[in-house]
Coordinates of C-alpha atoms in Angstrom, one line a residue:
M1 CA -0.5 -0.1 -0.1
R2 CA 2.9 2.5 -1.4
N3 CA 3.6 5.4 -3.4
G4 CA 6.5 4.5 -6.0
S5 CA 8.3 5.0 -9.4
Y6 CA 6.7 2.1 -12.5
K7 CA 9.3 1.4 -15.0
G8 CA 9.4 -1.1 -17.8
M9 CA 5.5 -1.4 -18.5
V10 CA 5.1 -0.6 -23.1
A11 CA 1.4 -1.3 -23.3
A12 CA 0.5 -2.2 -20.5
A13 CA -2.8 -0.6 -20.1
I14 CA -4.3 2.5 -21.9
V15 CA -4.6 5.7 -19.7
V16 CA -8.1 6.8 -20.0
A17 CA -9.8 10.1 -19.6
L18 CA -13.2 9.9 -16.4
T19 CA -15.9 10.6 -19.1
A20 CA -18.2 7.9 -18.5
T21 CA -18.8 5.6 -21.5
A22 CA -20.8 3.0 -20.0
C23 CA -24.3 3.0 -19.0
T24 CA -27.4 1.0 -18.1
G25 CA -29.8 0.9 -21.9
Q26 CA -26.3 -0.5 -24.1
D27 CA -27.2 -4.0 -24.8
P28 CA -25.2 -6.5 -23.4
V29 CA -22.9 -7.9 -25.4
E30 CA -22.7 -11.2 -27.5
N31 CA -19.7 -14.1 -26.8
K32 CA -17.6 -14.6 -29.4
P33 CA -16.8 -19.3 -29.5
D34 CA -13.8 -20.0 -27.5
K35 CA -10.2 -20.7 -29.1
P36 CA -8.0 -23.0 -28.4
A37 CA -6.1 -22.0 -25.8
L38 CA -2.8 -20.9 -25.6
F39 CA -1.0 -22.1 -23.5
K40 CA -0.7 -26.4 -22.0
P41 CA -2.0 -27.3 -18.6
G42 CA 0.4 -26.9 -15.9
S43 CA 2.5 -23.7 -17.7
E44 CA 5.1 -22.1 -16.6
I45 CA 4.3 -18.9 -15.5
S46 CA 6.5 -15.6 -14.8
Y47 CA 6.9 -12.2 -14.8
S48 CA 10.5 -11.5 -16.1
K49 CA 9.3 -11.0 -19.7
Y50 CA 7.1 -7.3 -18.3
S51 CA 9.9 -6.2 -16.2
K52 CA 13.5 -6.0 -15.2
S53 CA 11.6 -5.2 -11.5
Y54 CA 9.7 -9.0 -11.8
P55 CA 11.1 -11.7 -9.8
K56 CA 12.5 -14.3 -12.1
T57 CA 10.6 -16.8 -10.5
K58 CA 8.8 -19.5 -12.0
V59 CA 5.4 -21.2 -11.0
K60 CA 3.1 -23.6 -12.9
D61 CA -0.6 -22.4 -13.5
V62 CA -2.9 -24.8 -12.2
P63 CA -5.7 -25.7 -14.6
G64 CA -9.0 -24.8 -13.9
P65 CA -11.5 -22.0 -14.9
C66 CA -9.6 -19.0 -14.2
S67 CA -5.8 -20.1 -15.1
Y68 CA -3.8 -19.1 -18.0
E69 CA -4.8 -21.7 -20.5
S70 CA -8.9 -21.2 -19.2
I71 CA -9.2 -17.7 -20.2
S72 CA -6.6 -17.4 -22.9
R73 CA -10.1 -19.6 -24.2
K74 CA -11.3 -16.8 -24.5
D75 CA -11.9 -14.3 -27.8
Y76 CA -13.0 -10.4 -26.4
S77 CA -11.8 -9.1 -29.2
G78 CA -12.7 -6.1 -30.7
Q79 CA -13.8 -5.4 -26.8
T80 CA -13.1 -3.1 -24.6
L81 CA -13.5 -3.1 -21.5
K82 CA -12.8 0.3 -18.4
I83 CA -10.7 -0.6 -15.9
I84 CA -10.1 2.1 -12.5
S85 CA -8.0 1.2 -9.9
H86 CA -5.5 2.9 -7.2
A87 CA -2.3 4.6 -8.8
I88 CA 0.3 3.0 -9.1
P89 CA 2.6 0.2 -7.2
V90 CA 0.0 -0.7 -5.3
I91 CA -2.9 -2.5 -6.0
G92 CA -2.7 -0.3 -9.5
E93 CA 0.2 -1.8 -10.9
P94 CA -0.9 -5.9 -10.6
T95 CA -4.1 -4.3 -12.2
Q96 CA -1.5 -2.8 -15.0
L97 CA 0.1 -5.5 -15.5
H98 CA -2.4 -8.1 -15.7
A99 CA -4.5 -6.1 -18.1
E100 CA -1.4 -6.2 -20.8
Q101 CA -1.8 -9.8 -19.9
F102 CA -5.1 -10.2 -20.4
E103 CA -5.2 -8.2 -23.9
E104 CA -2.4 -10.8 -25.0
I105 CA -4.6 -13.8 -24.8
T106 CA -8.0 -12.6 -25.0
G107 CA -8.1 -10.0 -27.5
A108 CA -9.6 -7.6 -25.8
K109 CA -8.4 -3.3 -25.0
V110 CA -8.2 -2.9 -21.5
E111 CA -8.1 0.7 -20.8
V112 CA -6.6 1.2 -16.8
I113 CA -7.0 4.7 -15.1
N114 CA -4.5 4.4 -11.9
V115 CA -6.2 7.7 -9.3
P116 CA -4.5 8.7 -5.7
F117 CA -6.3 7.2 -3.2
G118 CA -7.4 10.9 -2.1
E119 CA -8.9 11.1 -5.4
L120 CA -10.8 6.8 -5.8
H121 CA -13.8 7.3 -4.0
Q122 CA -15.6 9.8 -5.8
K123 CA -14.0 9.1 -9.6
I124 CA -15.7 5.6 -8.8
L125 CA -19.1 6.4 -6.5
T126 CA -19.9 10.0 -8.9
P127 CA -20.3 8.0 -12.1
L128 CA -22.3 4.9 -9.8
Q129 CA -24.7 7.0 -8.7
A130 CA -25.9 9.0 -11.5
G131 CA -26.5 6.2 -13.7
Q132 CA -23.8 6.3 -15.7
P133 CA -20.5 4.2 -14.1
A134 CA -17.6 5.4 -16.5
Y135 CA -15.4 1.5 -15.4
D136 CA -16.9 -1.6 -16.1
V137 CA -13.9 -3.3 -12.8
M138 CA -13.0 -1.6 -10.5
F139 CA -10.7 -1.5 -6.9
Y140 CA -11.1 -0.3 -4.3
P141 CA -10.4 -0.1 -0.2
S142 CA -13.3 -2.7 0.6
L143 CA -14.5 -1.2 3.9
W144 CA -16.6 1.1 1.4
I145 CA -19.3 -2.1 0.7
G146 CA -21.7 0.4 2.3
D147 CA -21.8 3.2 0.2
M148 CA -20.8 1.1 -3.7
A149 CA -23.1 -2.2 -2.8
P150 CA -25.8 -0.6 -4.9
H151 CA -24.4 -0.7 -7.7
L152 CA -22.6 -3.6 -7.8
A153 CA -23.3 -6.8 -9.6
P154 CA -23.3 -10.0 -7.9
V155 CA -20.7 -12.4 -8.8
P156 CA -22.4 -15.3 -10.9
K157 CA -22.5 -18.3 -8.4
K158 CA -20.1 -20.1 -11.7
Y159 CA -17.4 -18.0 -10.4
L160 CA -17.7 -19.0 -6.5
D161 CA -18.2 -22.5 -7.1
T162 CA -14.1 -21.7 -8.5
P163 CA -11.3 -23.6 -6.6
G164 CA -9.4 -20.4 -5.8
M165 CA -12.4 -18.7 -4.6
K166 CA -13.8 -21.6 -2.3
D167 CA -9.6 -21.5 -0.5
V168 CA -10.7 -17.6 0.2
T169 CA -10.9 -17.0 4.0
K170 CA -13.9 -17.0 6.1
A171 CA -13.5 -13.5 7.1
Y172 CA -12.8 -12.3 3.3
M173 CA -15.6 -14.2 2.0
D174 CA -17.4 -12.4 4.9
V175 CA -16.1 -9.0 4.2
A176 CA -17.0 -9.1 0.2
T177 CA -20.8 -10.3 1.3
W178 CA -23.5 -7.3 1.2
D179 CA -27.1 -8.2 2.0
G180 CA -26.2 -11.9 1.8
K181 CA -25.5 -11.5 -1.4
V182 CA -21.2 -11.2 -2.7
V183 CA -21.0 -8.5 -4.5
Q184 CA -17.3 -8.1 -4.3
Y185 CA -14.2 -10.0 -5.5
P186 CA -11.8 -11.1 -3.3
V187 CA -7.9 -10.1 -4.4
D188 CA -5.9 -9.1 -1.4
G189 CA -6.8 -9.9 2.6
D190 CA -5.3 -7.0 4.9
R191 CA -4.8 -6.8 8.4
H192 CA -2.6 -5.5 10.8
Y193 CA 0.1 -7.1 13.3
L194 CA 2.8 -6.6 14.8
K195 CA 6.5 -6.7 13.5
V196 CA 9.9 -6.9 15.4
R197 CA 13.9 -6.8 14.2
T198 CA 14.3 -10.3 16.7
D199 CA 18.3 -10.0 16.0
V200 CA 17.6 -7.2 18.1
L201 CA 15.4 -8.5 21.0
E202 CA 16.2 -12.1 20.6
D203 CA 20.5 -11.0 21.4
P204 CA 21.7 -11.5 24.9
K205 CA 23.5 -8.7 25.1
R206 CA 21.1 -7.1 24.5
Q207 CA 18.6 -9.2 27.0
A208 CA 20.9 -8.0 29.4
A209 CA 21.4 -4.5 28.8
Y210 CA 17.1 -5.1 29.0
K211 CA 16.9 -6.6 31.7
A212 CA 19.2 -4.6 34.8
A213 CA 18.1 -0.9 32.8
T214 CA 14.0 -1.6 33.4
G215 CA 13.8 -5.4 35.2
K216 CA 11.6 -6.9 32.8
D217 CA 12.8 -9.3 30.6
L218 CA 13.1 -8.4 27.0
R219 CA 10.7 -10.3 24.6
T220 CA 7.9 -9.5 21.9
P221 CA 5.4 -6.8 23.3
R222 CA 2.5 -8.3 24.1
T223 CA 1.2 -5.2 25.6
W224 CA 1.3 -2.3 24.5
T225 CA 3.1 -0.6 27.4
E226 CA 5.7 -3.4 26.6
Y227 CA 5.8 -1.5 22.9
Q228 CA 6.3 1.5 24.4
E229 CA 8.1 -0.1 26.8
I230 CA 11.1 -2.0 24.4
A231 CA 10.5 1.1 22.0
E232 CA 11.9 4.5 24.3
F233 CA 14.9 1.6 25.4
F234 CA 16.1 1.1 22.0
S235 CA 15.2 4.9 20.4
G236 CA 18.1 6.8 19.5
R237 CA 21.2 3.9 19.8
D238 CA 22.7 2.4 17.2
L239 CA 21.9 -1.0 16.8
D240 CA 23.9 -2.1 13.4
G241 CA 26.8 -0.3 13.8
D242 CA 27.2 1.8 11.3
G243 CA 27.0 5.0 13.7
K244 CA 23.7 6.0 12.8
P245 CA 20.7 5.7 15.6
N246 CA 17.6 2.8 15.2
F247 CA 14.3 4.1 17.2
G248 CA 12.1 2.6 18.6
S249 CA 8.5 2.2 16.4
A250 CA 7.8 3.6 13.4
E251 CA 3.9 3.9 12.6
V252 CA 1.0 5.5 10.1
T253 CA 0.8 8.9 11.4
K254 CA 0.0 11.4 8.7
R255 CA -3.1 12.9 8.7
D256 CA -3.9 12.0 5.0
D257 CA -2.3 8.6 5.1
L258 CA -4.1 6.0 7.4
T259 CA -3.3 7.7 10.4
F260 CA -7.5 6.2 11.5
S261 CA -6.4 2.7 11.0
A262 CA -3.3 2.9 12.6
F263 CA -4.8 3.8 15.9
I264 CA -7.9 1.7 15.6
S265 CA -4.7 -1.1 16.0
R266 CA -4.0 0.9 19.5
A267 CA -7.6 1.3 20.3
A268 CA -8.9 -3.3 20.3
P269 CA -7.3 -4.1 22.9
Y270 CA -8.7 -2.0 25.3
V271 CA -11.9 -1.3 23.2
K272 CA -13.3 -4.9 22.0
H273 CA -14.7 -6.3 25.0
P274 CA -15.0 -10.3 24.7
D275 CA -17.9 -10.5 26.8
V276 CA -19.9 -7.3 25.6
E277 CA -21.3 -7.6 22.2
G278 CA -23.5 -4.6 20.4
G279 CA -21.0 -2.6 18.7
L280 CA -17.1 -1.2 18.5
F281 CA -17.5 2.8 16.5
F282 CA -21.2 2.7 18.1
D283 CA -24.0 1.8 19.9
L284 CA -26.5 0.2 17.6
E285 CA -29.8 0.8 19.5
T286 CA -28.8 4.6 20.4
M287 CA -26.1 5.3 17.0
K288 CA -24.2 7.1 19.7
P289 CA -20.2 6.9 18.8
L290 CA -18.5 5.5 20.8
I291 CA -15.4 6.6 19.4
N292 CA -14.8 9.6 22.8
T293 CA -16.0 6.2 24.9
P294 CA -12.3 6.2 28.2
G295 CA -10.5 3.1 25.4
F296 CA -10.1 5.2 22.7
V297 CA -9.2 8.1 24.7
R298 CA -6.7 5.7 26.5
A299 CA -4.9 4.4 22.6
L300 CA -5.3 8.1 22.1
E301 CA -2.8 9.1 25.5
D302 CA 0.1 6.2 24.5
M303 CA -0.1 6.8 20.5
V304 CA 0.9 10.4 21.7
K305 CA 4.1 9.8 24.7
A306 CA 4.9 7.3 21.8
K307 CA 5.9 10.0 20.0
S308 CA 9.3 10.1 21.1
T309 CA 10.4 6.2 19.3
W310 CA 9.8 7.6 16.7
A311 CA 12.2 9.0 13.7
P312 CA 12.5 12.3 12.8
G313 CA 9.9 13.2 11.7
G314 CA 8.0 10.2 12.3
A315 CA 5.5 12.3 13.2
N316 CA 3.7 12.7 9.8
F317 CA 4.6 9.6 8.4
G318 CA 2.7 7.8 6.4
L319 CA 2.2 4.2 4.6
G320 CA 4.9 4.7 2.8
D321 CA 7.3 6.2 5.5
E322 CA 6.4 3.3 7.7
I323 CA 7.8 0.6 5.4
L324 CA 10.4 2.1 4.1
S325 CA 11.9 2.9 8.0
F326 CA 10.7 -0.6 9.2
G327 CA 10.9 -2.5 5.9
G328 CA 15.0 -1.3 5.8
G329 CA 15.5 -2.3 9.4
Q330 CA 15.6 2.0 11.1
S331 CA 12.9 0.9 12.5
V332 CA 12.7 -1.9 16.0
M333 CA 9.0 -2.4 15.8
S334 CA 6.1 -1.1 12.8
Y335 CA 2.8 -2.3 12.9
S336 CA 0.4 -2.2 10.0
W337 CA -0.4 -4.0 7.4
D338 CA 1.7 -7.2 5.1
D339 CA 3.7 -3.8 3.3
A340 CA 6.6 -3.3 5.9
F341 CA 7.2 -7.8 7.0
I342 CA 7.7 -7.9 2.4
Q343 CA 9.6 -4.9 2.6
A344 CA 11.8 -6.4 5.2
Q345 CA 12.2 -10.2 3.3
Q346 CA 13.0 -8.7 0.0
P347 CA 16.1 -10.5 -0.7
D348 CA 18.5 -7.7 -0.7
G349 CA 17.0 -6.0 3.0
T350 CA 19.8 -5.7 5.6
T351 CA 16.8 -6.3 7.5
R352 CA 15.8 -10.5 5.5
N353 CA 15.7 -12.7 7.7
K354 CA 16.3 -11.4 11.0
I355 CA 12.4 -10.5 11.5
R356 CA 9.3 -12.3 13.6
A357 CA 5.9 -11.2 13.1
A358 CA 3.1 -11.9 16.0
Q359 CA -0.6 -10.1 16.5
L360 CA -1.0 -7.0 18.1
P361 CA -0.7 -5.6 21.0
G362 CA -3.2 -6.7 23.4
S363 CA -3.7 -5.1 26.6
D364 CA -4.2 -5.8 30.9
E365 CA -7.2 -4.4 30.8
V366 CA -10.3 -4.2 28.5
Y367 CA -12.7 -0.9 29.2
N368 CA -16.9 -2.3 29.3
R369 CA -18.8 0.5 28.0
T370 CA -22.2 -1.5 29.6
T371 CA -20.6 -1.0 32.8
K372 CA -18.3 1.6 32.6
A373 CA -15.7 0.1 34.4
W374 CA -11.9 -1.3 33.3
D375 CA -12.5 -5.0 33.5
K376 CA -8.7 -6.3 34.6
K377 CA -8.3 -9.1 32.1
P378 CA -5.1 -9.5 28.9
N379 CA -6.8 -8.7 26.4
Q380 CA -5.9 -9.2 22.1
A381 CA -8.1 -8.0 19.4
P382 CA -7.5 -8.6 15.8
Y383 CA -7.8 -6.2 13.5
F384 CA -8.8 -6.9 9.6
T385 CA -8.3 -3.7 8.1
W386 CA -10.2 -2.9 4.6
G387 CA -8.0 -4.5 2.6
W388 CA -8.4 -3.7 -1.5
T389 CA -11.1 -5.8 -2.9
S390 CA -12.6 -5.4 -6.6
A391 CA -15.9 -5.4 -8.7
V392 CA -18.3 -5.2 -11.1
A393 CA -20.6 -2.6 -12.5
K394 CA -24.4 -3.7 -12.3
A395 CA -24.2 -1.9 -16.1
A396 CA -21.6 -3.1 -17.3
R397 CA -21.8 -3.9 -20.6
N398 CA -20.1 -7.2 -20.6
Q399 CA -20.3 -8.3 -16.9
N400 CA -18.8 -12.2 -18.2
M401 CA -14.9 -10.1 -19.7
A402 CA -15.7 -7.8 -16.0
F403 CA -15.5 -11.2 -13.6
D404 CA -13.0 -12.8 -16.5
Y405 CA -10.0 -10.2 -15.8
L406 CA -10.9 -10.6 -12.4
C407 CA -10.8 -14.4 -12.1
F408 CA -7.7 -14.5 -14.1
F409 CA -6.4 -11.6 -12.3
S410 CA -6.5 -13.7 -8.9
N411 CA -5.5 -17.2 -10.1
E412 CA -3.6 -19.1 -8.1
A413 CA -0.3 -18.4 -11.1
N414 CA -0.5 -13.9 -9.8
T415 CA -1.5 -14.6 -7.2
A416 CA 1.2 -16.8 -6.3
L417 CA 3.8 -14.5 -7.4
D418 CA 2.0 -10.9 -6.3
L419 CA 2.0 -12.0 -3.2
T420 CA 6.2 -12.0 -3.5
I421 CA 6.1 -8.0 -4.7
G422 CA 5.5 -6.1 -1.6
R423 CA 4.8 -2.6 -3.3
F424 CA 2.1 -4.8 -5.1
G425 CA -0.1 -4.8 -2.1
V426 CA -2.0 -8.0 -2.6
N427 CA -1.6 -9.7 1.1
P428 CA -2.6 -12.9 1.3
Y429 CA -6.5 -13.9 1.5
R430 CA -7.2 -18.0 0.7
K431 CA -6.4 -20.2 3.2
A432 CA -3.7 -21.5 0.9
H433 CA -1.4 -18.5 1.8
F434 CA -1.0 -19.8 4.9
D435 CA 1.5 -22.7 4.1
A436 CA 4.9 -21.8 5.4
D437 CA 6.9 -24.4 3.1
F438 CA 5.5 -21.0 0.1
W439 CA 7.1 -18.2 2.3
E440 CA 10.3 -20.8 2.4
Q441 CA 10.6 -21.5 -1.7
Q442 CA 11.1 -18.1 -1.7
G443 CA 14.2 -18.0 0.3
W444 CA 12.5 -17.1 4.4
D445 CA 13.9 -18.6 7.4
K446 CA 12.0 -21.8 8.6
D447 CA 11.0 -19.7 12.0
V448 CA 10.6 -16.4 10.0
A449 CA 7.9 -18.4 7.4
E450 CA 6.2 -19.9 10.6
S451 CA 5.8 -16.7 12.8
Y452 CA 3.9 -15.5 9.5
V453 CA 1.6 -17.6 8.1
R454 CA 0.6 -18.6 12.1
T455 CA 0.1 -14.8 13.1
L456 CA -1.8 -14.6 9.8
S457 CA -4.2 -18.0 10.6
G458 CA -4.8 -17.2 14.2
M459 CA -6.2 -14.1 13.5
E460 CA -9.1 -15.9 12.1
S461 CA -9.2 -18.5 14.5
S462 CA -10.7 -15.2 16.2
T463 CA -13.2 -15.0 18.6
N464 CA -12.7 -11.3 19.2
R465 CA -11.8 -9.9 16.6
V466 CA -12.1 -5.5 15.1
F467 CA -13.1 -5.6 11.6
D468 CA -13.5 -1.4 9.7
L469 CA -16.5 0.3 10.0
R470 CA -18.4 -0.5 6.5
V471 CA -21.4 2.1 5.9
P472 CA -22.4 5.0 3.7
G473 CA -20.6 8.4 3.6
V474 CA -17.5 5.9 5.4
N475 CA -14.9 8.3 4.1
G476 CA -16.3 11.4 6.3
Y477 CA -16.2 9.5 9.2
M478 CA -12.6 8.2 8.7
S479 CA -11.7 11.3 8.1
A480 CA -12.6 13.1 10.9
L481 CA -11.8 10.4 13.4
A482 CA -8.4 10.9 11.4
N483 CA -7.8 15.5 12.1
G484 CA -8.6 14.5 16.0
V485 CA -5.7 11.4 16.3
A486 CA -3.8 14.2 14.3
A487 CA -5.1 17.2 17.0
A488 CA -4.0 14.8 19.8
L489 CA -0.8 14.3 17.5
A490 CA 0.5 17.7 16.8
G491 CA -0.5 18.9 20.6
Q492 CA -3.4 20.6 20.0
K493 CA -5.6 19.3 21.8
A494 CA -6.2 16.6 24.9
P495 CA -7.2 12.9 23.9
Q496 CA -10.5 13.2 25.6
R497 CA -11.0 16.5 23.7
A498 CA -9.8 15.9 20.3
L499 CA -12.0 12.5 20.4
D500 CA -15.0 14.5 21.6
D501 CA -14.5 16.6 19.0
V502 CA -14.8 12.9 16.4
A503 CA -17.8 12.2 18.3
A504 CA -19.2 15.7 17.5
E505 CA -19.1 15.0 14.0
W506 CA -19.9 11.6 13.9
D507 CA -23.2 12.3 15.0
R508 CA -23.7 15.8 12.5
I509 CA -22.9 13.0 9.3
T510 CA -24.8 10.6 10.4
D511 CA -27.6 12.7 10.2
Q512 CA -27.1 14.0 7.5
I513 CA -26.7 11.2 6.1
G514 CA -29.7 9.4 8.5
K515 CA -29.6 7.6 11.4
D516 CA -31.8 4.6 10.1
K517 CA -29.7 4.3 7.0
V518 CA -26.1 4.7 8.9
R519 CA -27.5 1.6 11.5
S520 CA -28.8 -0.4 9.2
A521 CA -25.4 -0.7 7.3
Y522 CA -23.4 -0.9 10.7
R523 CA -25.5 -4.2 11.5
H524 CA -23.1 -6.0 8.8
V525 CA -19.8 -4.7 10.8
V526 CA -21.8 -6.0 14.6
A527 CA -22.6 -9.3 12.8
L528 CA -18.9 -9.5 11.7
E529 CA -17.6 -8.2 15.3
D530 CA -19.4 -11.3 17.3
N531 CA -18.7 -13.3 15.2

């Protein structure tokens, strides 16, 4: 989920203007008979011919309806597929790559436009609401489902019955579902989890120094309090012997760059009580915001304290900065999406195979919003944070071609390769991706691979999970939250005051959209959390 440069894809896909060219009044396209396949079953697949920046890794084309062999039988010559996706590289680069491949093997013309994150929501939703979608296929954050669902075509049964789709984990099939229908096509699985440098935390000399200074054992932190203590101890020390200081923690803190997700990670164990149902962000019955209750306030107080452990400029880190800070070894610990972990595991990474994955830190107490008291009990709450998804517009002229593209995009061969390219933003979302052997084949040490798959798969079995808010107007809610967090981090407002102001803004947004409409959508989120 990072920004970066992009080279070496001549004619990958055509960037088009934003005028709407598909409309609901057009007749569906008549499908042509299949043509001879361009690939043999089980052919070797590699991306190396498309760019020198791609690994030379080769995988086998897995037979099935989404395979290179099957999709290459399709004849879409003379037809155009219009796609909108995020800016390159994150999700935008694989969108373009697979568009080029789809063109080559089907004869279709595929036009892709890549849009910066801040513009993506409007560029997709505005024409959809006008009844004239500019695009057949759309890639966007899955938490926008509350806005997008009325305009999406349900995924047809023949695609739901493919082996790849049946292997998608339950959590991510739930994320793709709205009102009992699968309307989003899973292409990614995002979670927040902890990453640590084991060459630091498991070094005997540093363990002894930490014990002498704090009286505590140095270990992978189990609570946010422990995280802070370890981060403070190592910040400013030269841990790599290069004359440069290292820092304890890298976090996403830039207001307009997903700070709201970082804050939810910190808040999760304080606010997600395993014995209390009915809503994390709102009281489901009254729709009163809970964002300024004691658990959220405690998390923001923690985040303000953490400023002392960040690298210079760390108070304005975007996701790309966090990825490079941990992935490049500058910071001892980090938490957010997979990208920082995958970055650290790149073949030329300075900390390759010197890191470990673990669940997000928990807490020693959790706020009970029913009794309005803190319960003294250890608590841990995995956070499934939005993740990229894809969908086909209900008014797409050729839905078969659109779904075939997504079927091809996410086939087993492409996904296996996409997972290993950190900047692509494609992270595990199928049960097959939790195979440590696959990651060991990429050069990962056994203990690193096992910590990774154990952490990710363990989140699936948790009964105390946190999901993103998925309601109409979600961008407004999350923007207000990011503003509040930023104000507290900048010292402009005390944490309680900052979140009181967020709650007031949430009330205003709810009233503007309609309380019943927001409540109806919010029930889907509560159902996921109550598990």
